[in-house]
Coordinates of C-alpha atoms and ligand atoms in Angstrom, one line a residue:
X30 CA 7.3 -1.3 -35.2
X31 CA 10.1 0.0 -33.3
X32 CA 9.4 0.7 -29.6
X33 CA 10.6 3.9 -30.2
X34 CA 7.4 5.1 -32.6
X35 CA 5.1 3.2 -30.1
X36 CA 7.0 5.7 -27.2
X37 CA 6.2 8.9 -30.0
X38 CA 2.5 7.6 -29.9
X39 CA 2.2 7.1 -25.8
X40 CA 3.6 11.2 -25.1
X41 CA 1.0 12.0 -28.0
X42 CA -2.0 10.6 -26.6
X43 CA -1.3 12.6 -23.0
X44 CA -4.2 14.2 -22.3
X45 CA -6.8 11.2 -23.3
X46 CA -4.5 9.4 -20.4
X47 CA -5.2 12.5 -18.1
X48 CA -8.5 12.6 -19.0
X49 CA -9.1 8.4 -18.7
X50 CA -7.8 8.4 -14.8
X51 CA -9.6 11.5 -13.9
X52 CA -12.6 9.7 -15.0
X53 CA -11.8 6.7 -12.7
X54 CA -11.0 8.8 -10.0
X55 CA -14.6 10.2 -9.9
X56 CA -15.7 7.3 -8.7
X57 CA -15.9 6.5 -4.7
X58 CA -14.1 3.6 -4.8
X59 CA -13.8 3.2 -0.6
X60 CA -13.7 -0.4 0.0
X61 CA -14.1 -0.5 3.5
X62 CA -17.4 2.1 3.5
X63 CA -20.4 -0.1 3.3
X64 CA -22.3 2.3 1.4
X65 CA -20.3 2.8 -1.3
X66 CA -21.0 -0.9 -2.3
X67 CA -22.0 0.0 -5.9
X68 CA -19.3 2.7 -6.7
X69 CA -17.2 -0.1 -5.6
X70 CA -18.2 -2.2 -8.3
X71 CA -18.7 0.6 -10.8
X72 CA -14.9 1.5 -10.8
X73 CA -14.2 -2.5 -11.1
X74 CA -16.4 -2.4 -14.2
X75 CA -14.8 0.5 -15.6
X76 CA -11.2 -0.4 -15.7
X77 CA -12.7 -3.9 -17.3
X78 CA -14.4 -1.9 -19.8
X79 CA -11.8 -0.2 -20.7
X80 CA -9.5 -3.6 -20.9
X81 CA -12.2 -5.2 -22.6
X82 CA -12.5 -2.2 -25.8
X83 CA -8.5 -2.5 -25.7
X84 CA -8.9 -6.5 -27.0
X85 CA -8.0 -8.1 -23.6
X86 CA -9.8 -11.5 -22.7
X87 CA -11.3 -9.9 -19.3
X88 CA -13.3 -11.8 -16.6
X89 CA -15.0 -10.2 -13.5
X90 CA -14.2 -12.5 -10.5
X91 CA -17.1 -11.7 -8.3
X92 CA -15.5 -12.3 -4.4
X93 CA -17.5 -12.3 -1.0
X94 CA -16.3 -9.1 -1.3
X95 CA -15.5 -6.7 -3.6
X96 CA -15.2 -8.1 -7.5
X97 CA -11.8 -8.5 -8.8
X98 CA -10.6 -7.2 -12.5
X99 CA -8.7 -10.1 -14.6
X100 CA -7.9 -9.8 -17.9
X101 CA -5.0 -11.0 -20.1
X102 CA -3.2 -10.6 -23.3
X103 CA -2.4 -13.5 -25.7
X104 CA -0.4 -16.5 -24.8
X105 CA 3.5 -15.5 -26.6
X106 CA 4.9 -18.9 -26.7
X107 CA 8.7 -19.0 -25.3
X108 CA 8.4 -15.4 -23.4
X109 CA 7.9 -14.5 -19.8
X110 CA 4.6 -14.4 -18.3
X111 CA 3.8 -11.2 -16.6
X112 CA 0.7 -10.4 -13.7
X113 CA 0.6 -6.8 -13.2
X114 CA -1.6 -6.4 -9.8
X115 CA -3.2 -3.3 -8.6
X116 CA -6.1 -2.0 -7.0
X117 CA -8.9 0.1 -8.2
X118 CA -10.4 0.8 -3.9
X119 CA -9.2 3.9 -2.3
X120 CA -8.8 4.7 1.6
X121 CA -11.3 6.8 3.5
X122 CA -11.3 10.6 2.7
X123 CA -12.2 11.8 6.0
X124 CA -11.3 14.8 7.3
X125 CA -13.0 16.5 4.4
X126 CA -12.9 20.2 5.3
X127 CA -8.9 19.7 4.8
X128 CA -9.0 19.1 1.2
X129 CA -8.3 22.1 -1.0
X130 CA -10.6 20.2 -4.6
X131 CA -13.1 17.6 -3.2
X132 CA -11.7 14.3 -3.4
X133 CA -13.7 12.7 -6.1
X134 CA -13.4 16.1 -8.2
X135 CA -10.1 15.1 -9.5
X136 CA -8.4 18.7 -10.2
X137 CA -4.8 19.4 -11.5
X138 CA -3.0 22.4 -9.7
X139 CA 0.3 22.9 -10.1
X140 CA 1.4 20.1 -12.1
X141 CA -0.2 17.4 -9.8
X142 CA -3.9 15.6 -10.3
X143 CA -5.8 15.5 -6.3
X144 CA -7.9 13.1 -5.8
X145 CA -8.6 10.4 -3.5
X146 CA -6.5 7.3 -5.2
X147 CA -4.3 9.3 -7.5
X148 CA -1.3 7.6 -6.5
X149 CA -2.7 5.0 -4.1
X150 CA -3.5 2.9 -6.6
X151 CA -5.5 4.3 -9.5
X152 CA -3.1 6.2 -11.1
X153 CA 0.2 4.0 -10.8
X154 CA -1.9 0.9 -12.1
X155 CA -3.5 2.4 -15.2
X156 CA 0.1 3.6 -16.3
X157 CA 0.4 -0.6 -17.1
X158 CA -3.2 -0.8 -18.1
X159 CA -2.5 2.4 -20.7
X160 CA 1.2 1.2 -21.4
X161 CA -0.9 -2.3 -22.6
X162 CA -4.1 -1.0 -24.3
X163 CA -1.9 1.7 -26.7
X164 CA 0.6 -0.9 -27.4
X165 CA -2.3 -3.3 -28.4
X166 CA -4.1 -0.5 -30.5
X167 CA -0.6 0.2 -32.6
X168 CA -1.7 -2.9 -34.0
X169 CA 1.3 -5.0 -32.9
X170 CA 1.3 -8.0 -30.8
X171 CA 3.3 -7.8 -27.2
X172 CA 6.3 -9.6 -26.8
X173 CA 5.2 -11.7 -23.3
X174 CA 1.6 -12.0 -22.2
X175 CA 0.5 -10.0 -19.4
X176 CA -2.4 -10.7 -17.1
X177 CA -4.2 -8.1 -14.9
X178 CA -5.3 -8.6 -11.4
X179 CA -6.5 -5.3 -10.0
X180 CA -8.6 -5.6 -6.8
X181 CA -11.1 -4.1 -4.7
X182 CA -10.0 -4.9 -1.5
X183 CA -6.5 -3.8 -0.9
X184 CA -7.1 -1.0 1.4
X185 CA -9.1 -3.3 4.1
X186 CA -6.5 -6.6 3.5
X187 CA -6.8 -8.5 0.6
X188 CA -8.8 -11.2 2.5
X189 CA -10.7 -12.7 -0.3
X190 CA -8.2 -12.7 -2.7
X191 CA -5.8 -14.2 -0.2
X192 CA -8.4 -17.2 0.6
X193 CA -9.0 -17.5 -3.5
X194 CA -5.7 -17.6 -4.6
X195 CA -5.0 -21.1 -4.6
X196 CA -7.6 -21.8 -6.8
X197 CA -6.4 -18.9 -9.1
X198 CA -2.8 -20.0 -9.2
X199 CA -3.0 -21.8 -12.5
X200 CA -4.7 -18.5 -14.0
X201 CA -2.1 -16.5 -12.7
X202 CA 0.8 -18.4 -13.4
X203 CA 3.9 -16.0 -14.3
X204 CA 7.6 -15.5 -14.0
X205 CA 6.9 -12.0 -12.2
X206 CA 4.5 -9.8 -10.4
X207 CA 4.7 -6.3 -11.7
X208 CA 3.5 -3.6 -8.5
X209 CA 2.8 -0.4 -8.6
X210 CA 1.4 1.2 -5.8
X211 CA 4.9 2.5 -3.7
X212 CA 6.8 5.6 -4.4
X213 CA 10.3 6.8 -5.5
X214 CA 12.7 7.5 -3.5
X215 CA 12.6 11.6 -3.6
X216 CA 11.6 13.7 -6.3
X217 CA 13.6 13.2 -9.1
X218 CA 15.3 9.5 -7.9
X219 CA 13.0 7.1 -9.1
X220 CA 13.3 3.4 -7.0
X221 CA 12.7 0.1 -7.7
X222 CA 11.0 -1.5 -4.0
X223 CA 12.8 -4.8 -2.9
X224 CA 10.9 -4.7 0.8
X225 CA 7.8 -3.9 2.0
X226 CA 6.8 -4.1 6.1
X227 CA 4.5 -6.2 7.1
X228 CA 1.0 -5.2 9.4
X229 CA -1.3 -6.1 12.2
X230 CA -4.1 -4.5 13.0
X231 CA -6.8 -4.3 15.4
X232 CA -9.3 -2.7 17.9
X233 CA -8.8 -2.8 21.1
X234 CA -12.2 -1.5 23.5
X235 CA -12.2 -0.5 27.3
X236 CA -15.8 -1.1 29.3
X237 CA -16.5 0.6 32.3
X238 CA -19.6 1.3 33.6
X239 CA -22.8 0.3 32.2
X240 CA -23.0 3.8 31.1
X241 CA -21.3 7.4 31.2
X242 CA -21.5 8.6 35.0
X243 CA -21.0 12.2 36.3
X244 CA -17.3 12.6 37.1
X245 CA -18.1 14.3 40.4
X246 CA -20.6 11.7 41.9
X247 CA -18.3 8.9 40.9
X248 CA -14.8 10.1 39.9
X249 CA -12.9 8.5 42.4
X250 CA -14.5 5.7 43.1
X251 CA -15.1 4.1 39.1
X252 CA -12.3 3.8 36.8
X253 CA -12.1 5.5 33.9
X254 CA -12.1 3.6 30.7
X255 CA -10.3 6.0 28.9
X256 CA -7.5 6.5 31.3
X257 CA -7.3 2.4 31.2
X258 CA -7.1 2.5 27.6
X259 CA -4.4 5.3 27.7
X260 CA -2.7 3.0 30.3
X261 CA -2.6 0.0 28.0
X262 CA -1.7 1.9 25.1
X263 CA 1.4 3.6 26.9
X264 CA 2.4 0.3 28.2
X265 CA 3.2 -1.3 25.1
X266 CA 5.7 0.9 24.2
X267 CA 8.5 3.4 25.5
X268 CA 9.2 7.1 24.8
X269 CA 11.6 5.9 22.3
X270 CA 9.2 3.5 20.2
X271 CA 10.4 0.1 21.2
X272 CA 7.9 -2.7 22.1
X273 CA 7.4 -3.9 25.1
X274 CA 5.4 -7.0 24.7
X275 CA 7.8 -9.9 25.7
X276 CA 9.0 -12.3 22.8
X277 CA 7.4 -9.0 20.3
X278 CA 11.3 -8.7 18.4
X279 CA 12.3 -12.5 18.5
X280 CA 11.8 -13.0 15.3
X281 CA 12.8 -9.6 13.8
X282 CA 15.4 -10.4 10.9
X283 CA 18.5 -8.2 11.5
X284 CA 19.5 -5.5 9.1
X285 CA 22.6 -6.7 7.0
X286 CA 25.2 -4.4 7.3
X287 CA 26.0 -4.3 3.6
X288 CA 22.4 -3.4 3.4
X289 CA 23.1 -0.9 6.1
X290 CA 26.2 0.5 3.9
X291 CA 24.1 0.9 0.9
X292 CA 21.4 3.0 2.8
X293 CA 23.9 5.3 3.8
X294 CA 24.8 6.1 0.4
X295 CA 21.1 7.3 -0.2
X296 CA 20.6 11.2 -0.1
X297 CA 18.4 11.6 3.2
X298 CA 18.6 14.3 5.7
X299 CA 16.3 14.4 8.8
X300 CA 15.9 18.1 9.3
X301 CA 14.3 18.1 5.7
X302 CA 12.6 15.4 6.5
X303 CA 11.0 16.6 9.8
X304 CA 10.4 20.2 7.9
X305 CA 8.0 18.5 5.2
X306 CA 5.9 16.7 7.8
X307 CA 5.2 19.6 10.0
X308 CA 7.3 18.3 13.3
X309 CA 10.6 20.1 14.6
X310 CA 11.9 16.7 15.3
X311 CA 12.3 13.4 14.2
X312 CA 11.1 10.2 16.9
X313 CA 12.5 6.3 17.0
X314 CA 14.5 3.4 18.6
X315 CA 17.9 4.5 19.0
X316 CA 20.9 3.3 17.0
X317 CA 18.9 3.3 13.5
X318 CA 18.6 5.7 10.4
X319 CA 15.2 7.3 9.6
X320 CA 15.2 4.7 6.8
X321 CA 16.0 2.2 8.9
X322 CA 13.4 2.9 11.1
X323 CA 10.7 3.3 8.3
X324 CA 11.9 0.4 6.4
X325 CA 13.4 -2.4 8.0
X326 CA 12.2 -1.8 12.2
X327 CA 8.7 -3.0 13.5
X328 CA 6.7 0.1 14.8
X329 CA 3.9 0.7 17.0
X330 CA 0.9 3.0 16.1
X331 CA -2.6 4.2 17.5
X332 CA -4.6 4.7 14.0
X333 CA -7.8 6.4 16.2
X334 CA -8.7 6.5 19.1
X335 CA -12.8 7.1 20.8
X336 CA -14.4 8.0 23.6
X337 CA -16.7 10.4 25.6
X338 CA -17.1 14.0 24.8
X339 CA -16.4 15.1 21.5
X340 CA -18.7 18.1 20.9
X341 CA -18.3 21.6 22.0
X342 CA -17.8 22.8 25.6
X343 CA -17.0 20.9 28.4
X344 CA -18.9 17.6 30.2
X345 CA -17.8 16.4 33.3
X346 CA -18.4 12.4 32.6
X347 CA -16.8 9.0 33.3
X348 CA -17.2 7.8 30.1
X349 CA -18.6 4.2 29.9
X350 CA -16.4 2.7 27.2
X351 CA -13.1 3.7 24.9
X352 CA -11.9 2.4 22.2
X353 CA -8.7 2.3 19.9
X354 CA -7.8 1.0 16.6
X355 CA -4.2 0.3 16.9
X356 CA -1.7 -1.3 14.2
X357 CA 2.0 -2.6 14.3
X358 CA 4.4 -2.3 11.3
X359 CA 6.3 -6.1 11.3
X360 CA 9.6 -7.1 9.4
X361 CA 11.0 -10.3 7.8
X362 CA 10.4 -12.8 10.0
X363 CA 7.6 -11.5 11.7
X364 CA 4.3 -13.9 11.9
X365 CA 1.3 -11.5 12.2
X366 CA -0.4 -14.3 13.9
X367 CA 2.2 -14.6 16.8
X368 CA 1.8 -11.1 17.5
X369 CA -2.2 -11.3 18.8
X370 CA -1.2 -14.0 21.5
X371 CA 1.5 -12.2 22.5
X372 CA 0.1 -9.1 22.5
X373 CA -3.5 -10.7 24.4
X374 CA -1.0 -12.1 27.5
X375 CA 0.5 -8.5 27.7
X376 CA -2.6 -7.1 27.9
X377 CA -4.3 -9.3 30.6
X378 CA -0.7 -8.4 32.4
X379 CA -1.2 -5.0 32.0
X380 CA -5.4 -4.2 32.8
X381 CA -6.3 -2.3 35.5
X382 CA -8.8 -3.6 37.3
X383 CA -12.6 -2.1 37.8
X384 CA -12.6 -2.7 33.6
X385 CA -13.2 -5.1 30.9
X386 CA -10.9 -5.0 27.9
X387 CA -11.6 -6.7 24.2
X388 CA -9.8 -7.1 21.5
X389 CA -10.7 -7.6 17.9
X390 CA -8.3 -8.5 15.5
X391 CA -8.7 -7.2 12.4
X392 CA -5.9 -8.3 9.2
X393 CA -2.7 -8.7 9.1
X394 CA 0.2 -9.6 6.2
X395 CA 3.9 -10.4 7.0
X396 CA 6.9 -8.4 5.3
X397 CA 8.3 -8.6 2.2
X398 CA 11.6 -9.5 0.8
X399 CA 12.1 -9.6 -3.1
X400 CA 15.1 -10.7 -5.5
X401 CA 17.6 -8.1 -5.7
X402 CA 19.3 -9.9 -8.7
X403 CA 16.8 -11.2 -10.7
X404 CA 16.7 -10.6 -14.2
X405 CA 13.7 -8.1 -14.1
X406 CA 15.1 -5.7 -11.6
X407 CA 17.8 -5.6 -14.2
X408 CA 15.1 -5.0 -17.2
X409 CA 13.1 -2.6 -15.0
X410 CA 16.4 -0.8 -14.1
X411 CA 17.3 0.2 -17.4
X412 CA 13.2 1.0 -18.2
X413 CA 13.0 3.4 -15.6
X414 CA 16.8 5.2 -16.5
X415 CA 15.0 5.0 -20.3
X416 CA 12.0 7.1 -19.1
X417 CA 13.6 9.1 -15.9
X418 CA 16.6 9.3 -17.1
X419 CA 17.9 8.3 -13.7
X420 CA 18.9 5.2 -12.9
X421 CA 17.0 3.9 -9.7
X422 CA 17.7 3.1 -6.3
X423 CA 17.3 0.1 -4.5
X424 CA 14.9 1.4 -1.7
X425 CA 12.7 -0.9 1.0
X426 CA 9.3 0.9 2.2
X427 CA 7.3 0.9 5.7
X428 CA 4.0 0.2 3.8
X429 CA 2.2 -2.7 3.2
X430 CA 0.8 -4.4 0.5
X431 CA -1.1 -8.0 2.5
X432 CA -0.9 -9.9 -0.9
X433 CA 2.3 -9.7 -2.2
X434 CA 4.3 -12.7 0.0
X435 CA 1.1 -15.0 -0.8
X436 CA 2.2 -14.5 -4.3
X437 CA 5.7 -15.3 -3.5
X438 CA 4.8 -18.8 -2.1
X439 CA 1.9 -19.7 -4.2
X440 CA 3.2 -18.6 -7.4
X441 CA 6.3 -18.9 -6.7
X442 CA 7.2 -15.6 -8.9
X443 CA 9.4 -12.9 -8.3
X444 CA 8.0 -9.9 -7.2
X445 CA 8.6 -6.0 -8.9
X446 CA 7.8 -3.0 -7.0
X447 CA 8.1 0.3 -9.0
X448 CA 6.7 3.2 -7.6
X449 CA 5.8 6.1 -9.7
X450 CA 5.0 7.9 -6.9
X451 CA 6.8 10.6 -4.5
X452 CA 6.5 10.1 -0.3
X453 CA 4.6 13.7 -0.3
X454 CA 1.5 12.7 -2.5
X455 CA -0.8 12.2 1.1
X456 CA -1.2 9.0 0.4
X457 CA -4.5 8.1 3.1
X458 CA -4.4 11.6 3.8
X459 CA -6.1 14.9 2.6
X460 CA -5.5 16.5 -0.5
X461 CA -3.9 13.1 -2.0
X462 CA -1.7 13.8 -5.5
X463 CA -0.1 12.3 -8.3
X464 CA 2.7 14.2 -10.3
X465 CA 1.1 14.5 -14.1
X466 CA 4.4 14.0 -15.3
X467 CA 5.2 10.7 -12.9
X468 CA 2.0 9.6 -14.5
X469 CA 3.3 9.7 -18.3
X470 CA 6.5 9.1 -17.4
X471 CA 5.2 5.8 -15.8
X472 CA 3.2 4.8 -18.3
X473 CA 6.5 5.3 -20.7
X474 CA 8.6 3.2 -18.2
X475 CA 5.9 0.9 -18.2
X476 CA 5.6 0.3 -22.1
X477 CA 9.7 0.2 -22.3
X478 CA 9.5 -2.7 -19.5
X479 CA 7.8 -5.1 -21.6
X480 CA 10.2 -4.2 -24.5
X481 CA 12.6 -5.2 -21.8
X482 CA 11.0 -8.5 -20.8
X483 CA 9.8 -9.6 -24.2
X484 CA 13.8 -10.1 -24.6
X485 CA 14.5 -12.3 -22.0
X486 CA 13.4 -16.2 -22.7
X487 CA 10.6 -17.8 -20.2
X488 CA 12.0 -19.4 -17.4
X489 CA 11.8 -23.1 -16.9
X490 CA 9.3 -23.2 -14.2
X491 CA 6.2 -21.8 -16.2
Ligands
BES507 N1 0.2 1.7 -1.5 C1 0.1 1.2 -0.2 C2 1.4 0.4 0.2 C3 2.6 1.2 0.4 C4 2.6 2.4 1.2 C5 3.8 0.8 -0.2 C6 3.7 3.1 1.4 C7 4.9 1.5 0.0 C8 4.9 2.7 0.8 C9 -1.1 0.3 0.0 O1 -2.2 0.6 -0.8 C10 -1.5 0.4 1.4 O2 -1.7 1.5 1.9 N2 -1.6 -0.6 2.2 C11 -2.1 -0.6 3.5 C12 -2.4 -2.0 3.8 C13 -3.5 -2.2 4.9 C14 -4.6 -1.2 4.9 C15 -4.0 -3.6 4.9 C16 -1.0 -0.1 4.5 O3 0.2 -0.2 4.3 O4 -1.4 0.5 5.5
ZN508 ZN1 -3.1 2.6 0.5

């Protein structure tokens, strides 16, 4: 069969695609909500369901978490060895009055599906997962064998997959790790991802007094916990966004400036970009691009922040603790783990006194560098100008995805990002989308990539 007939067969079976991820969608897949324990599992078991009818050898790998999805295609002696890795848990939906369809009530308007995990990751994933089971039900065999790996614990670190992979590295031995959950560059310029920024997060808590006092009786003479916290907070960076914990950029890898050049060349323009988030002005460390800044520059953020009064009306307290959850973006070379020392010594520099402060470190995953010139950027490069007819970008992103450098060193693969999505599809945010179009189109690129790869010979090393 020529690919071509399989492509004819993949834009006619559109709307049983539609209709498959709206079905996953409609399941509460929020990893790090305790209570949705068993919609967890329920969207792991459909995706292996679905794998499973399609012919795959699956397996459930049941974690201390959430389960993981593997399943793989026959062994194709003398071709590359694919793992396409994704994951089937979604991100807190939270404010809920904000979105337009409800989140799990997957609803296309205007040519894009909302729901909670369109793009982050249900959708982009099950364009491979499609691209795989219609190539299988043609009747033909693939020309590599590709193994699944989509996970349930993305969205709150990849712990147990991290701690597991060593003893899954035989399993997942490949030439390349196909990803993707990232985006295109703009609408219309699809990208392949060679960098992703690294993350470390955690909660820091203020205690005051043993509990709230009346801010007239006591204001004065008790300090507040929330005006420590907001002391703490604002001394760790400056109005432009630079750190100030001492030693925090020592490691941070310089941009190249060829890298620098070929940025420039990208089409970006702040006031546009400031216009489609809502702000009249753009914010950052001096001397950078906004794409600099996003991609390649470590960043400081408050994720939440708690304490006292939050109902209606007014209440004249002390409040008796505050809390934030607070997160920095790393770069190459970046060690997530030197960051909580570092970070600890600036904060015992930095306490006021007449309060306790504690800090709970939640996860954390280094950035990400990937091959620029291996072979399967070159075979995904002419997939995606196939199916977008563009050819793509070279692009870093500011997100992170905790896994992907453990796969680097313990499988010792390279690493493909290719984002189907666009940077306005409110990723973690209400009213999340996915183009319908970026969907099939995806799922086209995706069945033209292992065309792609089943030409090139196996490496050596598997
Ligand atoms: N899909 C994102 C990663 C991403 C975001 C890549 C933006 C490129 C651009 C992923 O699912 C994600 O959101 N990761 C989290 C990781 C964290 C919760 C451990 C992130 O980046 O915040
Ligand atoms: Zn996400």
């Amino acid at each position: 069969m020529a690919i071509s007939e399989l492509l004819d067969t993949l834009r006619g079976a559109s709307s049983r695609h539609l209709e498959e991820l709206i079905q996953w969608l409609q399941i509460p897949s929020i990893s790090s909500d305790s209570h949705r324990r068993v919609e967890v599992t329920k969207a792991a078991e459909w995706v292996a369901e679905k794998l499973d009818r399609a012919g795959l050898e699956v397996e459930k790998i049941e974690t201390e978490g959430h389960p993981m999805v593997y399943a793989q295609t026959p062994v194709v002696p003398g071709a590359p060895v694919v793992v396409v890795y994704g994951h089937y848990d979604v991100q807190p939906v939270e404010p809920l009055e904000e979105w337009i369809s409800g989140p799990f009530d997957p609803t296309v308007r205007d040519g894009n599906l909302y729901a909670r995990g369109a793009t982050d990751d249900k959708g982009q994933v099950l364009t491979h997962v499609q691209s795989v089971c219609d190539w299988l039900a043609s009747g033909e065999s693939l020309p590599l064998q590709i193994k699944f790996l989509i996970e349930g614990e993305e969205e709150v670190g990849s712990r147990n997959l991290e701690a597991m992979l060593p003893t899954l590295s035989e399993r997942l031995a490949c030439d390349c790790v196909v990803i993707s959950d990232s985006s295109q560059y703009a609408d219309g310029q699809p990208a392949i991802t060679y960098g992703l920024r690294g993350l470390a997060t955690y909660e820091l808590r203020v205690d005051g007094p043993s509990q709230d006092l009346h801010s007239g009786s006591f204001g004065g003479a008790v300090m507040n916990p929330a005006i420590a916290l907001c002391h703490l907070i604002s001394s760790m960076v400056d109005q432009q966004g630079r750190i100030q914990i001492p030693g925090f950029y020592d490691r941070v890898r310089p941009l190249e400036p060829r890298e620098r050049q070929q940025w420039k060349g990208l089409p970006q323009d702040d006031r546009e970009f400031a216009a489609a988030v809502g702000v009249d002005q753009l914010f950052g460390e001096g001397g950078f691009t906004t794409d600099e800044r996003r991609w390649a520059r470590p960043t400081f953020d408050v994720n939440g922040l708690r304490s006292g009064h939050q109902g209606e009306g007014v209440k004249t307290i002390i409040p008796a603790t505050a809390s934030a959850k607070i997160s920095f973006r790393l770069v190459p070379d970046q060690d997530p783990q030197e960051i909580t020392p570092a970070l600890e010594q600036h904060l015992r520099k930095h306490a006021p006194a007449g309060v306790r402060w504690s800090l709970r470190v939640e996860h954390g995953a280094p950035g990400m560098l990937a091959n620029t010139e291996s072979r399967f950027v070159q075979a995904a490069t002419d997939a995606i100008e196939k199916a977008f007819g563009v050819k793509p970008v070279l692009i870093r992103e500011g997100g992170s995805i905790p896994i992907v450098t453990r796969f680097q060193e313990v499988l010792g693969c390279d690493c493909l990002l290719l984002g189907w999505g666009l940077s306005d599809d409110n990723a973690h945010s209400p009213n999340e989308k996915f183009r319908v179009e970026d969907y099939h189109r995806g799922i086209v690129a995706s069945a033209i990539l292992w065309d792609e790869i089943g030409k090139l010979n196996q490496s050596p090393k598997t």
